[in-house]
Amino acid sequence: MVAQSDNLQESQCAAAPGVDPQQADSPGEGLQHEASRECDVRRSIMQADTVVVKVGSSSLASSTGHLDPKRLGAIVTALSHVVRSGAHLVLVSSGAVAAGFGPLGFETRPDDPVTRQAAAAVGQGLLMAQYEGAFSRYGVRVGQVLMTAFDTIRSSHYHNVQSTLKRMLELGVVPIVNENDTLVTSEVRFGDNDRLSALVANMVRADALVLLTDVDALYTAPPTEPGAQRIGFVPDVVAQLDGIKVGESTSGVGTGGMVTKLEAARIAAVSGIPTVLTTAAYAGPALMGDPVGTVFAPLKHRGTSRRLWIRFASNPKGTVVADAGAVAAVRGGRASLLAAGTVGVDGVFSAGDPIWIDSEQGVHVAKGLAGFDSDEIPQMLGRTSKQLSRFLGEEYARPVVHRDNLVLV
Ligand SMILES: Nc1ncnc2c1ncn2[C@@H]1O[C@H](COP(=O)(O)OP(=O)(O)O)[C@@H](O)[C@H]1O
Ligand SMILES: N[C@@H](CCC(=O)OP(=O)(O)O)C(=O)O
């Protein structure tokens, strides 16, 4: 963002207790602290060019659970300043169910999933109409993007969504993303929008992720518990959350609670993206780098978005079992899994689907994208590339999982 905040004083730049910025612990798997100082993380959020903001149902609904246009309007006012200051904004917004159940005659948010899906179908259009009206007061154009978990799993869908979002941002449009509630089944649903927002942040290579909810920060325990203390800064969300009690949603409106928000912060951190979590009323100050909410430092080694997608979004469909030599080669970091080192295959999958690579002891070694359909692999097990090309044809002399499509677990 272009705007500067006077409130971000150097005096805030104290390292977190017990963390030496020069010698921070490594959280493992080659990750290192990018910025251990709270002020640096807040400053990078303030200076972000591309920001993904996630708004939860609990921030958009009144105490009765219905969509509250006043709350939505206040959020839009804060976000419009960000857009007008020159930043690119992607808004991941829940609220379709909250907008839809009232007009259908329900007094409270329906419990059963199919009625909720029907409410979302009615509410999504109403939600967008509210956003359209509110953003247009600031001259900001918006566009609707509905996604399912499948779109973050299938490579072709992922790349299509990615290029559409990129083009919308180039055109100055604010994409408003929600899960496509009417299409999702229980197997492939996010349910909450927290993880979706982190995957979208990764997709658009955002510089900051902002999670807006009904609580002002992460606490050491659900804030309803006596003695719960606010946490202002988390330098390492992958390794340093021992002793913090995170709970499910208690609002009766949201889904996922703090558990899924921390998952989102983790995905963002290892994607090299800082996160700030706070209440919707502090959206403006959080985006200006003010000391509100909880900030999560990014961790180094961003990796390619493809690898991050394999790591976080993909839901393995099957398993290929590797012998000890192949396991050692894959763990070494730069080797593909060749048919010569495979001893078994399990599950039904197509080439391009995510699969596990397991050791013969049944330990997950890596996750990767299959090079072949599951029914092609049995005839390839233990064969060298020369044998494969001679007996099955040249097209089989390829890795079962190529190293570019593989992440260690
Ligand atoms: N350790 C914690 N710190 C802060 N909030 C917590 C914690 N554990 C659980 N929560 C709960 O998480 C809720 C926010 O999640 P949720 O209701 O799903 O909101 P949203 O609709 O914004 O996604 C808070 O209202 C709070 O009660
Ligand atoms: N896609 C749903 C979101 C469900 C939900 O409550 O999510 P969240 O508020 O992010 O925990 C909707 O628009 O109502």
mmCIF file of N, CA and C and ligand atoms in Angstrom, residues 54-58 93-98 109 124 178-179 181 191-194 253-256 261, ligand 2:
data_model
loop_
_atom_site.group_PDB
_atom_site.id
_atom_site.type_symbol
_atom_site.label_atom_id
_atom_site.label_comp_id
_atom_site.label_asym_id
_atom_site.label_seq_id
_atom_site.Cartn_x
_atom_site.Cartn_y
_atom_site.Cartn_z
ATOM 1 N N LYS A 54 -9.993 -11.669 4.322
ATOM 2 C CA LYS A 54 -11.086 -12.628 4.517
ATOM 3 C C LYS A 54 -12.037 -12.095 5.578
ATOM 4 N N VAL A 55 -13.307 -12.036 5.241
ATOM 5 C CA VAL A 55 -14.326 -11.576 6.186
ATOM 6 C C VAL A 55 -15.212 -12.764 6.538
ATOM 7 N N GLY A 56 -15.308 -13.061 7.807
ATOM 8 C CA GLY A 56 -16.124 -14.196 8.255
ATOM 9 C C GLY A 56 -17.578 -13.810 8.438
ATOM 10 N N SER A 57 -18.441 -14.834 8.466
ATOM 11 C CA SER A 57 -19.881 -14.589 8.670
ATOM 12 C C SER A 57 -20.107 -13.807 9.951
ATOM 13 N N SER A 58 -19.322 -14.128 10.992
ATOM 14 C CA SER A 58 -19.548 -13.503 12.292
ATOM 15 C C SER A 58 -19.322 -11.994 12.236
ATOM 16 N N SER A 93 -15.102 -13.508 1.042
ATOM 17 C CA SER A 93 -16.193 -13.187 1.974
ATOM 18 C C SER A 93 -17.160 -14.344 2.151
ATOM 19 N N SER A 94 -17.411 -14.668 3.408
ATOM 20 C CA SER A 94 -18.508 -15.568 3.760
ATOM 21 C C SER A 94 -19.767 -14.711 3.820
ATOM 22 N N GLY A 95 -20.884 -15.286 4.235
ATOM 23 C CA GLY A 95 -22.086 -14.485 4.422
ATOM 24 C C GLY A 95 -23.255 -14.867 3.540
ATOM 25 N N ALA A 96 -23.048 -15.838 2.623
ATOM 26 C CA ALA A 96 -24.157 -16.212 1.731
ATOM 27 C C ALA A 96 -25.309 -16.829 2.534
ATOM 28 N N VAL A 97 -24.969 -17.710 3.472
ATOM 29 C CA VAL A 97 -26.026 -18.354 4.269
ATOM 30 C C VAL A 97 -26.704 -17.298 5.136
ATOM 31 N N ALA A 98 -25.882 -16.427 5.736
ATOM 32 C CA ALA A 98 -26.438 -15.367 6.599
ATOM 33 C C ALA A 98 -27.390 -14.465 5.823
ATOM 34 N N ARG A 109 -30.262 -19.589 11.650
ATOM 35 C CA ARG A 109 -29.422 -20.250 10.632
ATOM 36 C C ARG A 109 -29.753 -21.739 10.594
ATOM 37 N N GLN A 124 -26.238 -15.720 -1.836
ATOM 38 C CA GLN A 124 -25.020 -15.270 -2.521
ATOM 39 C C GLN A 124 -25.287 -14.043 -3.406
ATOM 40 N N ASN A 178 -16.007 -16.611 -2.734
ATOM 41 C CA ASN A 178 -16.663 -17.418 -1.695
ATOM 42 C C ASN A 178 -16.611 -18.865 -2.153
ATOM 43 N N GLU A 179 -16.771 -19.779 -1.214
ATOM 44 C CA GLU A 179 -16.887 -21.177 -1.613
ATOM 45 C C GLU A 179 -18.223 -21.340 -2.340
ATOM 46 N N ASP A 181 -21.027 -22.878 -2.391
ATOM 47 C CA ASP A 181 -21.715 -23.747 -1.419
ATOM 48 C C ASP A 181 -22.711 -24.709 -2.038
ATOM 49 N N GLY A 191 -15.865 -25.469 3.948
ATOM 50 C CA GLY A 191 -16.796 -25.211 5.062
ATOM 51 C C GLY A 191 -16.625 -23.808 5.578
ATOM 52 N N ASP A 192 -15.465 -23.538 6.119
ATOM 53 C CA ASP A 192 -15.117 -22.162 6.471
ATOM 54 C C ASP A 192 -14.384 -21.580 5.261
ATOM 55 N N ASN A 193 -14.128 -20.294 5.270
ATOM 56 C CA ASN A 193 -13.376 -19.703 4.157
ATOM 57 C C ASN A 193 -11.940 -19.373 4.553
ATOM 58 N N ASP A 194 -11.518 -19.797 5.741
ATOM 59 C CA ASP A 194 -10.188 -19.411 6.213
ATOM 60 C C ASP A 194 -9.084 -20.019 5.343
ATOM 61 N N VAL A 253 -22.568 -18.520 14.310
ATOM 62 C CA VAL A 253 -22.703 -17.996 12.949
ATOM 63 C C VAL A 253 -21.557 -18.498 12.082
ATOM 64 N N GLY A 254 -20.340 -18.415 12.603
ATOM 65 C CA GLY A 254 -19.152 -18.813 11.839
ATOM 66 C C GLY A 254 -18.930 -20.319 11.865
ATOM 67 N N THR A 255 -17.936 -20.747 11.105
ATOM 68 C CA THR A 255 -17.591 -22.166 11.014
ATOM 69 C C THR A 255 -16.082 -22.273 11.181
ATOM 70 N N GLY A 256 -15.621 -23.209 11.971
ATOM 71 C CA GLY A 256 -14.172 -23.444 12.008
ATOM 72 C C GLY A 256 -13.478 -22.825 13.201
ATOM 73 N N LYS A 261 -8.413 -20.697 11.348
ATOM 74 C CA LYS A 261 -7.692 -19.439 11.130
ATOM 75 C C LYS A 261 -6.187 -19.672 11.309
HETATM 76 N N1 LIG B 2 -19.590 -20.122 2.338
HETATM 77 C C1 LIG B 2 -20.338 -19.916 3.556
HETATM 78 C C2 LIG B 2 -19.332 -19.690 4.662
HETATM 79 C C3 LIG B 2 -19.599 -20.464 5.887
HETATM 80 C C4 LIG B 2 -18.970 -19.807 7.125
HETATM 81 O O1 LIG B 2 -19.674 -19.578 8.083
HETATM 82 O O2 LIG B 2 -17.662 -19.431 7.042
HETATM 83 P P1 LIG B 2 -16.830 -18.537 8.133
HETATM 84 O O3 LIG B 2 -17.676 -17.400 8.552
HETATM 85 O O4 LIG B 2 -15.660 -18.102 7.342
HETATM 86 O O5 LIG B 2 -16.437 -19.421 9.267
HETATM 87 C C5 LIG B 2 -21.249 -18.684 3.434
HETATM 88 O O6 LIG B 2 -20.975 -17.829 2.576
HETATM 89 O O7 LIG B 2 -22.205 -18.558 4.191
#
